[in-house]
PDB file of C-alpha atoms in Angstrom:
ATOM      1  CA  UNK A   1     156.501 200.816  66.601  1.00  0.00           C
ATOM      2  CA  UNK A   2     154.411 197.498  65.806  1.00  0.00           C
ATOM      3  CA  UNK A   3     152.467 197.688  62.364  1.00  0.00           C
ATOM      4  CA  UNK A   4     150.102 195.510  60.819  1.00  0.00           C
ATOM      5  CA  UNK A   5     150.381 194.143  57.215  1.00  0.00           C
ATOM      6  CA  UNK A   6     146.880 193.423  55.474  1.00  0.00           C
ATOM      7  CA  UNK A   7     147.108 191.232  52.426  1.00  0.00           C
ATOM      8  CA  UNK A   8     144.209 190.418  50.059  1.00  0.00           C
ATOM      9  CA  UNK A   9     144.026 186.760  49.926  1.00  0.00           C
ATOM     10  CA  UNK A  10     142.858 185.078  46.687  1.00  0.00           C
ATOM     11  CA  UNK A  11     141.332 181.662  46.474  1.00  0.00           C
ATOM     12  CA  UNK A  12     143.145 179.212  44.158  1.00  0.00           C
ATOM     13  CA  UNK A  13     139.627 178.571  42.634  1.00  0.00           C
ATOM     14  CA  UNK A  14     137.160 180.743  41.197  1.00  0.00           C
ATOM     15  CA  UNK A  15     139.268 183.991  41.867  1.00  0.00           C
ATOM     16  CA  UNK A  16     137.461 184.438  45.164  1.00  0.00           C
ATOM     17  CA  UNK A  17     138.677 187.102  47.615  1.00  0.00           C
ATOM     18  CA  UNK A  18     138.942 186.339  51.280  1.00  0.00           C
ATOM     19  CA  UNK A  19     137.707 189.186  53.468  1.00  0.00           C
ATOM     20  CA  UNK A  20     141.023 190.380  55.208  1.00  0.00           C
ATOM     21  CA  UNK A  21     139.091 191.498  58.561  1.00  0.00           C
ATOM     22  CA  UNK A  22     137.609 187.909  58.780  1.00  0.00           C
ATOM     23  CA  UNK A  23     141.026 186.430  58.161  1.00  0.00           C
ATOM     24  CA  UNK A  24     142.588 188.433  60.757  1.00  0.00           C
ATOM     25  CA  UNK A  25     139.820 187.496  63.275  1.00  0.00           C
ATOM     26  CA  UNK A  26     140.248 183.837  62.425  1.00  0.00           C
ATOM     27  CA  UNK A  27     143.919 183.982  62.349  1.00  0.00           C
ATOM     28  CA  UNK A  28     144.072 185.493  66.065  1.00  0.00           C
ATOM     29  CA  UNK A  29     141.594 182.724  67.191  1.00  0.00           C
ATOM     30  CA  UNK A  30     143.898 180.146  65.899  1.00  0.00           C
ATOM     31  CA  UNK A  31     146.906 181.802  67.287  1.00  0.00           C
ATOM     32  CA  UNK A  32     145.332 182.207  70.877  1.00  0.00           C
ATOM     33  CA  UNK A  33     145.358 178.606  71.942  1.00  0.00           C
ATOM     34  CA  UNK A  34     148.765 178.281  70.519  1.00  0.00           C
ATOM     35  CA  UNK A  35     150.051 181.234  72.622  1.00  0.00           C
ATOM     36  CA  UNK A  36     148.971 179.481  75.767  1.00  0.00           C
ATOM     37  CA  UNK A  37     150.826 176.263  74.955  1.00  0.00           C
ATOM     38  CA  UNK A  38     153.997 178.238  73.930  1.00  0.00           C
ATOM     39  CA  UNK A  39     153.957 180.319  76.927  1.00  0.00           C
ATOM     40  CA  UNK A  40     153.488 176.926  79.138  1.00  0.00           C
ATOM     41  CA  UNK A  41     156.534 175.489  77.363  1.00  0.00           C
ATOM     42  CA  UNK A  42     158.746 178.334  77.733  1.00  0.00           C
ATOM     43  CA  UNK A  43     158.168 178.534  81.278  1.00  0.00           C
ATOM     44  CA  UNK A  44     159.577 175.242  82.078  1.00  0.00           C
ATOM     45  CA  UNK A  45     162.717 177.646  82.406  1.00  0.00           C
ATOM     46  CA  UNK A  46     162.042 180.628  84.853  1.00  0.00           C
ATOM     47  CA  UNK A  47     161.781 183.806  83.062  1.00  0.00           C
ATOM     48  CA  UNK A  48     160.618 187.388  83.537  1.00  0.00           C
ATOM     49  CA  UNK A  49     158.131 189.102  81.047  1.00  0.00           C
ATOM     50  CA  UNK A  50     160.680 190.674  78.902  1.00  0.00           C
ATOM     51  CA  UNK A  51     162.762 187.669  78.618  1.00  0.00           C
ATOM     52  CA  UNK A  52     159.903 185.548  77.835  1.00  0.00           C
ATOM     53  CA  UNK A  53     158.730 187.978  75.053  1.00  0.00           C
ATOM     54  CA  UNK A  54     162.250 187.727  73.558  1.00  0.00           C
ATOM     55  CA  UNK A  55     162.225 183.992  73.694  1.00  0.00           C
ATOM     56  CA  UNK A  56     158.663 183.579  71.942  1.00  0.00           C
ATOM     57  CA  UNK A  57     159.754 186.292  69.302  1.00  0.00           C
ATOM     58  CA  UNK A  58     162.882 184.183  68.641  1.00  0.00           C
ATOM     59  CA  UNK A  59     160.589 181.303  68.010  1.00  0.00           C
ATOM     60  CA  UNK A  60     158.412 183.316  65.556  1.00  0.00           C
ATOM     61  CA  UNK A  61     155.591 183.939  68.013  1.00  0.00           C
ATOM     62  CA  UNK A  62     155.726 187.737  68.675  1.00  0.00           C
ATOM     63  CA  UNK A  63     153.167 188.791  71.387  1.00  0.00           C
ATOM     64  CA  UNK A  64     152.463 192.331  72.648  1.00  0.00           C
ATOM     65  CA  UNK A  65     152.732 193.238  76.369  1.00  0.00           C
ATOM     66  CA  UNK A  66     148.983 193.697  76.364  1.00  0.00           C
ATOM     67  CA  UNK A  67     148.361 190.134  75.293  1.00  0.00           C
ATOM     68  CA  UNK A  68     151.251 188.628  77.426  1.00  0.00           C
ATOM     69  CA  UNK A  69     150.810 190.152  80.953  1.00  0.00           C
ATOM     70  CA  UNK A  70     146.949 189.424  81.323  1.00  0.00           C
ATOM     71  CA  UNK A  71     147.614 185.755  79.932  1.00  0.00           C
ATOM     72  CA  UNK A  72     150.493 185.435  82.567  1.00  0.00           C
ATOM     73  CA  UNK A  73     148.134 186.697  85.391  1.00  0.00           C
ATOM     74  CA  UNK A  74     145.254 184.235  84.093  1.00  0.00           C
ATOM     75  CA  UNK A  75     147.537 181.326  84.252  1.00  0.00           C
ATOM     76  CA  UNK A  76     148.872 182.058  87.564  1.00  0.00           C
ATOM     77  CA  UNK A  77     145.360 182.568  88.894  1.00  0.00           C
ATOM     78  CA  UNK A  78     144.443 179.241  87.362  1.00  0.00           C
ATOM     79  CA  UNK A  79     147.450 177.431  89.472  1.00  0.00           C
ATOM     80  CA  UNK A  80     149.498 176.845  86.218  1.00  0.00           C
ATOM     81  CA  UNK A  81     152.278 179.365  86.989  1.00  0.00           C
ATOM     82  CA  UNK A  82     154.093 180.513  90.183  1.00  0.00           C
ATOM     83  CA  UNK A  83     155.767 183.876  90.203  1.00  0.00           C
ATOM     84  CA  UNK A  84     158.227 185.791  92.442  1.00  0.00           C
ATOM     85  CA  UNK A  85     159.292 189.377  92.684  1.00  0.00           C
ATOM     86  CA  UNK A  86     163.163 189.707  92.939  1.00  0.00           C
ATOM     87  CA  UNK A  87     165.389 192.491  92.458  1.00  0.00           C
ATOM     88  CA  UNK A  88     167.840 192.277  89.424  1.00  0.00           C
ATOM     89  CA  UNK A  89     170.046 194.861  88.073  1.00  0.00           C
ATOM     90  CA  UNK A  90     168.657 197.306  90.532  1.00  0.00           C
ATOM     91  CA  UNK A  91     165.025 196.674  89.072  1.00  0.00           C
ATOM     92  CA  UNK A  92     162.120 194.554  90.702  1.00  0.00           C
ATOM     93  CA  UNK A  93     161.058 191.986  88.124  1.00  0.00           C
ATOM     94  CA  UNK A  94     158.453 189.442  88.422  1.00  0.00           C
ATOM     95  CA  UNK A  95     159.826 185.976  87.655  1.00  0.00           C
ATOM     96  CA  UNK A  96     157.351 183.171  86.322  1.00  0.00           C
ATOM     97  CA  UNK A  97     157.885 179.473  86.116  1.00  0.00           C
ATOM     98  CA  UNK A  98     155.539 176.335  85.707  1.00  0.00           C
ATOM     99  CA  UNK A  99     153.886 175.144  89.000  1.00  0.00           C
ATOM    100  CA  UNK A 100     153.667 171.406  89.305  1.00  0.00           C
ATOM    101  CA  UNK A 101     150.002 171.678  87.841  1.00  0.00           C
ATOM    102  CA  UNK A 102     151.312 173.711  85.088  1.00  0.00           C
ATOM    103  CA  UNK A 103     153.886 170.848  84.259  1.00  0.00           C
ATOM    104  CA  UNK A 104     150.960 168.359  84.072  1.00  0.00           C
ATOM    105  CA  UNK A 105     149.073 170.658  82.286  1.00  0.00           C
ATOM    106  CA  UNK A 106     151.600 171.411  79.668  1.00  0.00           C
ATOM    107  CA  UNK A 107     152.267 167.520  79.099  1.00  0.00           C
ATOM    108  CA  UNK A 108     148.516 166.960  78.595  1.00  0.00           C
ATOM    109  CA  UNK A 109     148.042 169.834  76.207  1.00  0.00           C
ATOM    110  CA  UNK A 110     151.270 168.900  74.266  1.00  0.00           C
ATOM    111  CA  UNK A 111     149.721 165.609  73.838  1.00  0.00           C
ATOM    112  CA  UNK A 112     146.396 167.008  72.639  1.00  0.00           C
ATOM    113  CA  UNK A 113     148.442 169.542  70.352  1.00  0.00           C
ATOM    114  CA  UNK A 114     150.208 166.365  68.673  1.00  0.00           C
ATOM    115  CA  UNK A 115     147.132 164.669  68.140  1.00  0.00           C
ATOM    116  CA  UNK A 116     145.268 167.839  66.677  1.00  0.00           C
ATOM    117  CA  UNK A 117     148.298 168.353  64.404  1.00  0.00           C
ATOM    118  CA  UNK A 118     148.573 165.021  63.187  1.00  0.00           C
ATOM    119  CA  UNK A 119     144.787 164.961  62.094  1.00  0.00           C
ATOM    120  CA  UNK A 120     145.217 168.337  60.582  1.00  0.00           C
ATOM    121  CA  UNK A 121     148.251 167.250  58.619  1.00  0.00           C
ATOM    122  CA  UNK A 122     146.283 164.324  57.230  1.00  0.00           C
ATOM    123  CA  UNK A 123     143.214 166.528  56.344  1.00  0.00           C
ATOM    124  CA  UNK A 124     145.196 169.654  54.813  1.00  0.00           C
TER     125      UNK A 124
END
């Protein structure tokens, strides 16, 4: 069963406390765009939802099914993914992979990510 751990965050200066609800909201906002990039990158290899979740979790990016499947449907509707239903191990599974447009988008977003990351490294 998934659980949430809440921390009270103290500022380094002035003993200020960060509101945990506000932190969680901002953390999720920061994470949202990163997950899109991670999903696109992981789908350079064909996967079905469960194995995609496992691969992301192994990389430290755990994602609930309620987040993953709507994201996969949205990326497919945007033309960035292709999917195909197949039977495997006596079960029908939907396999996802990058479309040609998805591969181009991944390359462009990865370049953008590297630029943003380099800038933030300088600032932070």
